[in-house]
Structures are given as structure tokens and as C-alpha cells.
Coordinates of C-alpha atoms in Angstrom, one line a residue:
M15 CA 146.0 89.7 132.7
Q16 CA 146.6 90.4 136.4
Q17 CA 143.1 91.9 136.8
H18 CA 141.6 88.8 135.1
L19 CA 143.4 86.5 137.6
N20 CA 142.3 88.7 140.5
M21 CA 138.7 88.5 139.4
Q22 CA 139.0 84.7 139.0
C23 CA 140.3 84.4 142.5
I24 CA 137.5 86.5 143.9
A25 CA 134.9 84.6 142.1
G26 CA 136.4 81.3 143.2
A27 CA 136.4 82.3 146.8
L28 CA 132.8 83.4 146.6
L29 CA 131.8 80.3 144.8
G30 CA 133.4 78.2 147.6
A31 CA 131.5 80.2 150.2
L32 CA 128.2 79.7 148.4
L33 CA 128.8 76.0 148.1
S34 CA 129.6 75.7 151.8
L35 CA 125.9 76.2 152.8
S36 CA 125.6 72.6 154.0
Q37 CA 128.6 72.9 156.4
P38 CA 128.0 73.4 160.1
A39 CA 127.8 77.1 161.1
S40 CA 130.9 78.7 162.5
A41 CA 131.0 79.7 166.1
Q42 CA 131.6 83.2 164.8
Q43 CA 128.7 83.1 162.3
R44 CA 126.7 86.2 161.9
N45 CA 123.1 86.0 160.7
I46 CA 121.2 88.5 158.6
D47 CA 117.6 87.3 158.2
V48 CA 115.1 89.5 156.4
H49 CA 111.6 89.1 154.8
V50 CA 111.0 91.1 151.6
G51 CA 107.4 91.8 152.6
Q52 CA 108.4 93.4 155.9
V53 CA 109.1 97.0 154.9
A54 CA 110.3 99.4 157.6
G55 CA 109.8 102.5 155.4
K56 CA 111.4 104.5 152.7
L57 CA 115.2 104.3 152.6
D58 CA 116.6 107.4 154.1
K59 CA 118.9 109.1 151.5
T60 CA 120.7 111.5 153.7
F61 CA 123.9 109.7 152.8
N62 CA 124.1 111.3 149.4
E63 CA 122.3 114.6 150.0
V64 CA 125.6 116.6 150.0
I65 CA 129.3 116.0 149.2
G66 CA 132.2 118.4 149.9
A67 CA 134.9 119.9 147.6
G68 CA 138.0 121.9 148.4
R69 CA 137.5 125.3 146.9
A70 CA 135.4 126.9 144.2
N71 CA 138.3 127.7 141.9
E72 CA 139.3 124.1 141.7
G73 CA 135.9 123.4 140.3
L74 CA 136.9 125.2 137.1
R75 CA 139.4 122.4 136.3
A76 CA 138.5 119.9 133.6
D77 CA 139.7 116.9 135.7
W78 CA 137.8 118.1 138.7
Q79 CA 134.6 118.3 136.6
R80 CA 135.2 114.8 135.1
Q81 CA 135.5 113.3 138.6
L82 CA 132.4 115.1 139.9
A83 CA 130.4 113.7 136.9
D84 CA 131.7 110.2 137.7
I85 CA 130.7 110.3 141.4
K86 CA 127.4 111.9 140.5
R87 CA 126.7 109.0 138.2
D88 CA 127.9 106.3 140.7
A89 CA 126.8 107.8 144.1
G90 CA 124.0 110.2 143.2
F91 CA 125.1 113.2 145.3
R92 CA 122.5 116.0 144.9
Y93 CA 124.4 119.0 146.4
I94 CA 128.0 120.1 146.7
R95 CA 129.6 122.5 149.2
M96 CA 133.0 124.1 148.9
H97 CA 135.2 126.9 150.3
G98 CA 136.4 130.1 148.7
L99 CA 133.4 131.1 146.6
L100 CA 134.1 134.8 147.3
S101 CA 137.9 134.6 147.6
D102 CA 140.1 136.7 145.3
D103 CA 140.8 133.8 142.8
M104 CA 137.1 133.9 141.9
G105 CA 137.3 137.6 141.0
V106 CA 134.0 138.6 142.5
Y107 CA 134.7 142.1 143.9
K108 CA 137.1 145.0 143.5
I109 CA 137.3 148.8 144.1
D110 CA 138.8 150.8 141.3
A111 CA 141.1 153.8 141.5
Q112 CA 138.1 156.1 141.8
G113 CA 136.7 154.2 144.7
R114 CA 133.9 152.6 142.8
E115 CA 132.7 149.1 143.6
H116 CA 132.6 146.4 140.9
Y117 CA 131.0 143.0 141.1
N118 CA 131.9 140.2 138.8
F119 CA 130.3 136.7 138.8
Q120 CA 131.7 135.2 135.6
Y121 CA 133.8 132.5 137.3
I122 CA 131.0 131.6 139.6
D123 CA 128.7 131.4 136.6
A124 CA 131.0 129.0 134.8
L125 CA 131.2 126.8 137.9
Y126 CA 127.5 126.8 138.8
D127 CA 126.4 126.3 135.1
Y128 CA 128.5 123.2 135.1
L129 CA 127.1 121.9 138.4
L130 CA 123.5 122.3 137.4
S131 CA 124.2 120.8 133.9
I132 CA 125.0 117.5 135.6
G133 CA 122.2 117.6 138.2
V134 CA 124.2 118.8 141.2
K135 CA 122.9 121.8 143.1
P136 CA 125.0 124.3 145.2
F137 CA 125.1 124.1 148.9
V138 CA 126.4 127.7 149.0
E139 CA 129.1 128.5 151.5
L140 CA 129.5 132.3 151.7
G141 CA 133.2 133.0 152.2
F142 CA 135.9 133.9 152.4
M143 CA 136.3 137.7 152.4
P144 CA 137.3 139.5 149.2
S145 CA 140.5 141.3 150.1
A146 CA 139.2 144.6 148.8
M147 CA 136.4 144.3 151.4
A148 CA 138.4 142.9 154.3
S149 CA 139.4 144.6 157.5
G150 CA 142.8 142.8 157.7
E151 CA 145.3 140.7 155.8
K152 CA 145.1 137.4 157.8
T153 CA 144.6 134.5 155.4
I154 CA 144.4 130.7 155.5
F155 CA 145.8 128.0 153.2
W156 CA 148.1 128.1 150.2
W157 CA 145.5 129.9 148.2
R158 CA 145.2 132.6 150.8
G159 CA 141.6 132.8 151.7
N160 CA 141.0 136.0 153.7
V161 CA 139.5 135.3 157.1
T162 CA 139.0 138.8 158.5
P163 CA 135.7 140.5 159.1
P164 CA 134.6 143.1 156.5
R165 CA 135.6 146.7 157.0
D166 CA 131.9 147.6 156.4
Y167 CA 129.2 145.0 157.2
A168 CA 126.7 146.8 155.1
K169 CA 129.0 146.4 152.0
W170 CA 129.2 142.7 152.9
G171 CA 125.5 142.4 153.0
E172 CA 125.2 144.3 149.7
L173 CA 127.7 141.8 148.0
V174 CA 125.6 138.9 149.2
K175 CA 122.4 140.6 148.0
K176 CA 123.9 141.3 144.5
L177 CA 125.1 137.7 144.2
T178 CA 121.7 136.3 145.3
E179 CA 119.9 138.6 142.8
H180 CA 122.3 137.5 140.1
W181 CA 121.5 133.8 140.7
T182 CA 117.8 134.6 140.8
G183 CA 118.0 136.3 137.4
R184 CA 120.2 133.6 135.9
Y185 CA 118.5 130.4 137.2
G186 CA 115.1 131.5 138.4
E187 CA 113.7 131.9 141.9
A188 CA 112.1 128.4 141.9
E189 CA 115.6 126.8 141.3
V190 CA 117.5 129.0 143.8
A191 CA 114.8 128.2 146.4
T192 CA 116.0 124.6 146.3
W193 CA 119.5 125.6 147.3
Y194 CA 121.0 126.1 150.8
F195 CA 122.9 129.2 151.8
E196 CA 125.5 128.7 154.6
V197 CA 127.4 131.7 156.1
W198 CA 131.2 131.2 156.4
N199 CA 133.1 128.2 157.6
E200 CA 134.2 127.2 161.1
P201 CA 134.1 130.7 162.7
N202 CA 134.9 129.1 166.1
L203 CA 138.5 128.4 164.9
D204 CA 140.9 131.3 164.9
G205 CA 142.4 130.0 161.7
F206 CA 139.1 130.5 159.8
W207 CA 137.7 133.6 161.5
A208 CA 139.7 136.5 162.9
G209 CA 136.7 138.0 164.7
T210 CA 134.7 137.0 167.8
Q211 CA 131.5 135.1 168.0
A212 CA 129.6 138.3 168.2
D213 CA 131.4 139.4 165.0
Y214 CA 130.3 136.2 163.3
F215 CA 126.7 136.7 164.3
R216 CA 126.9 140.2 162.8
L217 CA 128.3 138.7 159.6
Y218 CA 125.5 136.1 159.6
D219 CA 122.8 138.7 160.3
H220 CA 123.7 140.9 157.3
A221 CA 124.0 137.9 155.0
A222 CA 120.8 136.2 156.1
R223 CA 118.8 139.4 155.8
A224 CA 120.3 140.1 152.4
I225 CA 119.3 136.7 151.1
K226 CA 115.8 136.9 152.4
S227 CA 115.3 140.4 150.9
V228 CA 115.7 138.7 147.5
S229 CA 113.2 135.9 148.3
P230 CA 111.7 134.8 151.6
A231 CA 111.7 131.3 150.2
Y232 CA 115.5 131.0 150.2
R233 CA 117.1 128.9 152.9
V234 CA 119.9 130.3 155.0
G235 CA 121.7 128.9 158.0
G236 CA 124.9 128.4 160.0
P237 CA 127.2 128.5 162.0
A238 CA 129.2 125.8 160.1
T239 CA 131.4 125.4 163.2
A240 CA 134.1 122.8 163.9
G241 CA 133.4 120.3 166.6
A242 CA 129.6 120.5 166.8
A243 CA 129.9 123.9 168.6
W244 CA 127.7 127.0 168.9
I245 CA 124.4 125.4 168.0
P246 CA 122.5 126.5 171.1
E247 CA 124.1 130.0 170.9
M248 CA 123.2 130.3 167.2
I249 CA 119.6 129.5 167.8
A250 CA 119.4 131.8 170.8
H251 CA 120.9 134.6 168.8
A252 CA 118.6 134.2 165.9
T253 CA 115.4 134.0 168.0
A254 CA 116.4 136.9 170.3
N255 CA 117.2 139.1 167.3
K256 CA 114.5 137.9 164.9
V257 CA 117.2 136.8 162.4
P258 CA 116.2 134.2 159.7
L259 CA 117.5 130.8 160.5
D260 CA 116.2 127.9 158.3
F261 CA 118.8 125.2 159.4
V262 CA 121.8 124.8 161.6
S263 CA 125.1 123.3 160.4
T264 CA 128.3 122.1 161.9
H265 CA 131.2 119.6 161.5
T266 CA 132.8 116.6 163.1
Y267 CA 135.8 114.3 162.5
G268 CA 136.5 110.9 164.0
V269 CA 139.9 111.7 165.6
N270 CA 140.8 112.5 169.2
Q271 CA 142.6 115.8 169.0
G272 CA 142.4 119.2 167.3
F273 CA 140.4 120.5 164.4
L274 CA 142.7 122.2 161.9
D275 CA 145.9 120.7 160.6
E276 CA 146.2 120.8 156.8
F277 CA 149.7 119.4 156.9
G278 CA 149.1 116.4 159.2
T279 CA 152.2 117.2 161.3
T280 CA 150.7 116.5 164.7
G281 CA 149.9 112.8 164.1
T282 CA 146.2 111.9 164.2
V283 CA 144.7 109.0 166.1
L284 CA 141.5 107.4 165.0
S285 CA 139.0 107.5 167.9
K286 CA 138.3 104.2 169.6
D287 CA 135.0 105.6 170.8
E288 CA 132.3 103.7 168.9
N289 CA 130.1 106.8 169.2
A290 CA 132.7 109.0 167.5
V291 CA 130.9 111.2 164.9
V292 CA 127.4 110.0 165.8
G293 CA 127.8 111.3 169.4
D294 CA 128.2 114.8 168.1
V295 CA 125.2 114.5 165.8
L296 CA 123.0 113.2 168.7
K297 CA 124.2 115.9 171.0
N298 CA 123.3 118.6 168.5
R299 CA 119.9 117.0 167.9
R300 CA 119.2 117.1 171.7
E301 CA 120.3 120.8 171.7
I302 CA 117.9 121.7 168.9
A303 CA 115.1 119.8 170.6
A304 CA 115.6 121.8 173.8
S305 CA 115.7 125.1 171.9
A306 CA 113.1 127.7 170.8
L307 CA 113.3 126.1 167.3
P308 CA 113.0 122.4 168.0
A309 CA 112.2 121.4 164.4
L310 CA 115.2 123.0 162.8
P311 CA 117.0 120.8 160.2
L312 CA 120.5 119.8 161.1
H313 CA 123.2 119.6 158.4
Y314 CA 126.6 118.2 158.9
T315 CA 128.4 120.0 156.2
E316 CA 131.7 118.3 156.9
W317 CA 132.6 114.9 158.4
S318 CA 135.2 112.2 157.9
S319 CA 137.5 109.9 159.8
S320 CA 140.1 112.7 160.1
Y321 CA 140.4 116.5 159.9
T322 CA 143.7 116.5 157.9
P323 CA 144.3 115.9 154.2
S324 CA 147.4 114.1 155.2
D325 CA 145.9 111.1 156.9
P326 CA 146.1 107.6 155.2
T327 CA 142.8 106.5 156.8
H328 CA 141.2 108.3 153.9
D329 CA 143.0 106.0 151.4
S330 CA 142.8 102.7 153.3
Y331 CA 140.4 99.9 152.7
H332 CA 139.2 100.4 156.3
Q333 CA 137.5 103.6 155.2
A334 CA 134.6 102.0 153.3
A335 CA 133.4 100.1 156.4
Y336 CA 134.0 103.2 158.6
I337 CA 131.8 105.4 156.4
L338 CA 129.0 102.8 156.4
Q339 CA 129.2 102.3 160.1
K340 CA 128.9 106.0 160.9
L341 CA 126.1 106.6 158.4
K342 CA 124.2 103.7 159.8
Q343 CA 124.6 104.9 163.3
T344 CA 123.5 108.4 162.5
G345 CA 120.4 107.4 160.6
S346 CA 118.0 110.3 160.2
A347 CA 119.4 112.3 163.2
A348 CA 120.9 114.7 160.6
Q349 CA 119.3 115.8 157.4
S350 CA 122.6 115.5 155.6
M351 CA 126.1 114.1 156.3
S352 CA 128.4 115.8 153.8
Y353 CA 131.6 113.7 153.4
W354 CA 134.7 115.9 153.2
V355 CA 135.5 115.6 150.2
F356 CA 135.0 113.9 146.8
T357 CA 138.4 114.4 145.3
D358 CA 142.1 114.9 146.1
I359 CA 142.1 117.8 143.7
F360 CA 142.3 119.8 146.9
E361 CA 144.9 122.4 147.6
E362 CA 144.6 123.7 151.1
A363 CA 148.3 122.8 151.7
G364 CA 149.2 123.5 148.1
P365 CA 149.5 121.1 145.2
R366 CA 150.4 117.6 146.5
F367 CA 153.4 115.8 145.3
E368 CA 152.3 112.2 145.9
A369 CA 149.7 110.1 144.1
F370 CA 148.3 108.9 147.5
H371 CA 149.0 111.2 150.4
G372 CA 146.1 110.7 152.8
G373 CA 144.0 113.2 151.0
F374 CA 140.4 113.8 152.0
G375 CA 139.1 112.6 148.6
L376 CA 137.1 109.6 147.7
M377 CA 139.2 109.7 144.5
N378 CA 142.9 110.6 144.2
T379 CA 144.2 113.3 141.8
Q380 CA 144.2 111.0 138.8
G381 CA 140.7 109.9 139.5
I382 CA 141.6 106.5 141.0
K383 CA 138.7 105.4 143.2
K384 CA 139.6 104.8 146.8
P385 CA 137.8 102.1 148.9
G386 CA 135.6 104.8 150.5
Y387 CA 134.2 105.7 147.1
F388 CA 132.5 102.3 147.0
A389 CA 130.6 102.8 150.3
Y390 CA 128.7 105.5 148.5
Q391 CA 128.4 103.7 145.2
F392 CA 127.0 100.6 146.9
L393 CA 124.6 102.7 149.0
N394 CA 123.3 104.3 145.8
Q395 CA 122.5 100.9 144.3
L396 CA 120.1 99.9 147.1
G397 CA 116.4 99.8 146.6
T398 CA 113.8 102.5 147.6
Q399 CA 112.3 100.7 150.5
E400 CA 114.2 99.6 153.6
L401 CA 113.4 96.2 155.1
R402 CA 113.1 95.4 158.8
N403 CA 116.5 94.1 159.9
G404 CA 117.9 93.3 163.3
D405 CA 121.5 93.3 162.1
A406 CA 123.4 96.5 163.1
K407 CA 125.9 96.5 160.3
S408 CA 123.8 96.0 157.3
I409 CA 121.0 97.6 155.2
A410 CA 118.4 95.5 153.3
T411 CA 116.1 97.0 150.7
V412 CA 113.5 96.1 148.1
D413 CA 112.4 98.2 145.1
G414 CA 109.2 98.4 143.1
N415 CA 110.3 95.5 140.8
G416 CA 110.8 93.2 143.8
D417 CA 114.6 93.3 143.4
V418 CA 116.4 92.9 146.7
G419 CA 119.6 94.6 147.9
V420 CA 121.7 93.8 151.0
L421 CA 124.6 95.9 151.9
L422 CA 126.6 94.5 154.8
W423 CA 130.0 95.2 156.4
D424 CA 132.2 94.5 159.3
Y425 CA 133.7 97.4 161.1
T426 CA 136.7 96.6 163.3
Y427 CA 139.0 99.1 165.0
T428 CA 142.5 97.8 164.3
L429 CA 144.8 100.8 165.2
P430 CA 147.3 99.5 167.8
E431 CA 148.0 101.5 171.0
G432 CA 150.9 103.9 170.9
I433 CA 150.9 104.4 167.1
N434 CA 149.2 107.1 165.0
N435 CA 147.3 107.0 161.7
Q436 CA 150.2 108.2 159.7
Q437 CA 152.5 105.4 160.9
Y438 CA 149.9 102.6 160.7
F439 CA 147.6 103.0 157.7
I440 CA 150.4 103.4 155.2
K441 CA 151.2 99.7 155.5
D442 CA 149.9 96.6 153.7
L443 CA 147.5 95.5 156.5
P444 CA 146.0 92.0 155.9
P445 CA 142.8 91.6 157.9
Q446 CA 141.9 88.9 160.4
A447 CA 139.2 86.4 159.6
K448 CA 135.8 87.1 161.3
G449 CA 134.1 83.8 160.5
E450 CA 131.2 84.0 158.0
V451 CA 128.0 85.8 157.6
Q452 CA 124.8 83.9 156.7
V453 CA 122.3 85.9 154.7
T454 CA 118.7 84.7 154.4
L455 CA 116.1 86.3 152.3
R456 CA 112.5 85.2 152.8
G457 CA 109.3 86.0 151.0
V458 CA 110.9 86.1 147.5
K459 CA 108.6 85.3 144.7
P460 CA 109.4 82.0 143.0
G461 CA 111.4 82.2 139.8
A462 CA 114.8 82.8 138.2
Y463 CA 117.0 85.6 139.5
T464 CA 120.5 87.0 139.0
L465 CA 122.6 87.4 142.1
A466 CA 125.4 89.9 141.8
I467 CA 128.0 90.2 144.5
S468 CA 130.2 93.3 144.8
Q469 CA 133.0 93.8 147.4
A470 CA 135.2 96.4 149.0
G471 CA 137.9 95.6 151.6
Y472 CA 141.4 94.3 151.6
R473 CA 142.5 93.8 148.0
R474 CA 138.8 94.2 146.9
N475 CA 138.4 97.5 145.1
D476 CA 141.4 98.5 147.1
A477 CA 143.7 100.6 144.9
F478 CA 145.7 101.9 147.9
T479 CA 147.0 98.4 148.9
A480 CA 147.7 97.7 145.2
W481 CA 149.7 101.0 145.1
I482 CA 151.6 100.0 148.2
G483 CA 152.4 96.7 146.4
M484 CA 153.9 98.8 143.6
G485 CA 156.3 100.2 146.1
S486 CA 154.2 103.3 146.9
P487 CA 155.5 105.4 143.9
A488 CA 155.0 109.1 144.5
Q489 CA 154.4 109.7 140.8
L490 CA 152.4 107.3 138.6
T491 CA 153.0 106.3 135.0
R492 CA 149.9 106.2 132.7
R493 CA 150.2 102.4 132.8
Q494 CA 150.1 102.4 136.6
V495 CA 147.1 104.7 136.7
D496 CA 145.3 102.4 134.3
E497 CA 146.2 99.3 136.3
L498 CA 145.0 100.9 139.6
K499 CA 141.8 102.1 138.0
A500 CA 141.1 98.7 136.6
Q501 CA 141.4 97.2 140.1
A502 CA 138.8 99.7 141.6
T503 CA 135.7 99.9 139.5
G504 CA 133.0 98.6 141.9
A505 CA 131.8 96.1 139.3
P506 CA 130.4 92.8 140.7
S507 CA 133.0 90.2 141.4
E508 CA 130.5 87.4 140.7
R509 CA 127.1 87.0 139.0
R510 CA 125.1 83.8 139.2
T511 CA 121.6 82.5 138.4
V512 CA 119.5 81.6 141.5
R513 CA 116.2 79.7 141.3
V514 CA 113.8 80.4 144.1
G515 CA 111.4 77.7 144.9
A516 CA 107.9 77.7 146.5
D517 CA 109.4 78.4 150.0
G518 CA 110.5 81.8 148.8
K519 CA 113.9 81.5 150.5
V520 CA 117.3 82.4 149.3
S521 CA 120.3 81.6 151.6
L522 CA 124.0 82.0 151.2
A523 CA 127.1 82.3 153.4
L524 CA 130.0 84.6 152.8
P525 CA 133.5 84.6 154.4
L526 CA 134.0 87.7 156.5
R527 CA 137.2 89.5 157.3
E528 CA 137.9 92.7 159.3
N529 CA 136.4 95.7 157.5
D530 CA 134.9 93.7 154.6
V531 CA 132.0 95.2 152.7
Y532 CA 129.6 93.2 150.5
L533 CA 126.7 94.4 148.3
L534 CA 124.3 91.6 147.3
K535 CA 121.7 92.4 144.6
L536 CA 119.0 89.9 143.7
S537 CA 117.1 90.8 140.6
S538 CA 114.8 89.1 138.1
A539 CA 116.9 87.3 135.6
P540 CA 116.6 88.7 132.1
G541 CA 114.0 86.8 130.1
K542 CA 113.0 84.8 133.2
P543 CA 110.7 87.0 135.2
A544 CA 109.7 85.9 138.7
R545 CA 106.2 84.5 138.9

């Protein structure tokens, strides 16, 4: 009943906005004016090339798999990257009492068979070190991923070769040639790599040569660093030593301090710099262009608003607009932008005790979709061809059927001075009004259309604010889970029939608040094709 009333309120507000077309334009009015015949080119789909996940062993859980299937359906992600593929909980390597080596890929098989069954390919991260192969005992995270170099680099290379051969036999060379192989994770941070940069390059060399020995067609890269680091050094090392390097990869987060804090104890502060995230991407792109390998693909295999899974920016309604803003700014400067991560089934700091805790995920542990989820769901509903558009905070598209999509948002930085994310984003934060946005579509064929309007923002597909309204319960009842899921589906809040006349023009005005997101879809009405 509550959901029904909420939907009525949303529809009523939108209907009022649509009926206000004859009113004088607000001083704050924003205009989006596009012509469906003016195609800028194919819509760049780097936004859903790759998505992140915590660690491989979590991918054996039934709830993790259900959530991945949901986001694959809604957002269309094509690859997934995760830590811990070679860690002890995946059981890949041991040495018996007689000193004989044993390889075991059964857990990896179960995981990868599932991924491929739903149309998701591995973006393979090779790490961490099996303890039986490691030179030391230093580990990271609750699940104790070993971060020390191998005792014997040749044995490391042999493990990588055996695994690559196994995949080739199981899935075929043509399939594995579509994957990416990335060596390690954030070796420039002491927490993730107990060796030096030179040690990492040696680790990379053995892995890359092992992979290429199975098939020259396989793609391998690195250094998967934190903070956009080591890209010039990586390229210089590969070229000087004739080591295979098919792409470079690194990470960035939109906060002002540090890189590794799985407990969120230092207090993160969302960067006010409007070039946060994109500034790193463009820096790396310039470094590549100035290198001996200027055409190398660049993959950001982790990015988000914050580097800690204890940051409520990840849960907040602000996140949907933040994601869209950063992806729009980045454009095609990177070949993928892998959001870290798709689910709060993520145990770097151990199992979490709260339903919403600032986790990295686009869904929480129970599969409740956070506002950020809908940034990707809405992007995936756009058409195939992008239209020319002078507005910096929107994307307009058309598809082969002539259906038009407009995804628009407001991104406003609202964090007050002197307060951190953990103190601010846990609150109910009503947005300020930003006037209205006038959307005009031109060149539409005359006829009958259905206009569907979907929203994300404050109390619009906003399970986190609804959870705060419940009193922020750490544990949820089944009824509460169902209620929160029902408030965050991404379904259109309004559908209406629009008749386009001989002028080919569709125009509507929408009320805009801080960090609102709208998806408008204009499609031929069933049984009433445009003529």
C-alpha cells in the first residue's frame, strides 16, 4: 500500500511538471535540445565492459550468483574481475609430504562455468600467492590473502601456465582469447605486495610469458596499481625487456586521502575537485601517448567514490548522479571503467553485521538495489547511437527502431566543510531544488508514442533513505527486505501516450533537485506505429 501511494505521488509530480509546459521558464531552467537525425556516433559502452567483485571464493555462494545474474540482466556487464583467485580458499596448489606439487582447479571451474553460463567473461586477476608457494607469511584481509613474492618465480610461472592450459582445454582457445589476464593487485601498496617494484616486474614477466606460451592471442597486462601509478614505468620495463604487454591497468577513487582502509576508520572525504577520477584517467592517457606503446588500451579495473567498504557514499542517493558524472567525463579515454564492486557480499573486513554499512556494492547483502545500481541499469537501456548534445550532464540516444532515450542528471557536491563522509551521508538528506530541465526532441517521426519516465534520487529508487526512515536497523526482517526491494526496482514511475505532430517535436519540463537522475524513453506505442 505504501509503495502504491509513493508511485502515485511520483506520477502526480511528474504529471504536474508535464502540464507546466506553458508556464514561463524558470531563471534556473536548463535546456536539453537534440535532433534525432543528428547522430554523433555509436554509443560508447565502456561503462558496462567490466564490473568488480570481492574475491573468487565468494562467487561460489548462491546469493552472490543470483545477484550477479540480476545485474547482468539489468546492466549488461560483460566481464567481471575479483581478488583471490589463487588464494588458499580456492585450493589451487599444494605440496605433499613427498615434496610433489599438486594443482587443483575444481573451485575455479565451478566459478568460471557459472560466469560463462550467464554470459559474463573473466577479467582474470592473478593473485594472491598460494601459501605453499609463498616466500613469507604476510597476508591481507580477513580471508588472509598472501601478498609475498613466490619462493621460486619459475614455479609461479608454471602455475600460471598450468592454469592457462587448463582453461584452454576446458573452454577453447577462441573463448580464452576474449578474456583479459591481469597480474596481481595494487603492488605499489605495501599491504598488497611485500616486494619491490622490481620484484613485481619479475612476477609479471614470468606470468606474461607463461600465458603467451599457451597462446600468443591471449591478452595480458598490469600493473593494476592504486592511484594511477607506475604506468610509464610498466611500459618502459616491458619495452626494454621485450615482455608482452597488451594493456595497462590501474585504479582511482574519488576521495582526498589514502588508498587502503577496509575498516573506514580514518574518515574519508569526498573530493571537491570536479576532475576527481577523470583527472587520473586523462593523466594516464597522456602518459601512454608519450610512451613507446602509444596505442595501448587503458583499463581502470577499480574505481568508485571511495576506497573503503565503510563509506556511506556508496549507499546514498548521491551515488547514482556521481557515477554518471564520472563516466560522462571520462568518455572513451579508458577502454573500461570497472566499478568496485557489484555486491556487498564482500568480506575484506570480515562478514558485515549491518544491512547497510557503506559497502562497495551496488546491491547490499540481501540484494536490495542501491541508487548507484540504477545509474548502470538506466545506461543499459539507452539506444545504440548517441545523438549530438550540448548538455554536459546528459546522454541522448536513438536506436534502429527510431526509439529515443535521454538520460539526464544533476550532480551537486553537498558535503559541508569540516565533516567526513561517515558523519554526513548516513543522514536523511533532502535535496535543494535546482529549478527545472526542459527537454526538447526534434525530428521525431509523426505518430503515437509511449513516454516512460524513470527516476533515481532522493526517495526515488532510494532504498537507503527508506532504510534510514525505518530507524536504520542493523538487521532486517523478511518484511523489511521485501519493502525496501519494492521501493528500488528501477521501473518507470510514469508511462503516458504522446502524439507527435507534423513538426516532429516533443517537449517536456521536469522538476530538478540536487543529484536527481531521469531516464526518458520515447518508443512507438504498441499497435500505433509512427508513420
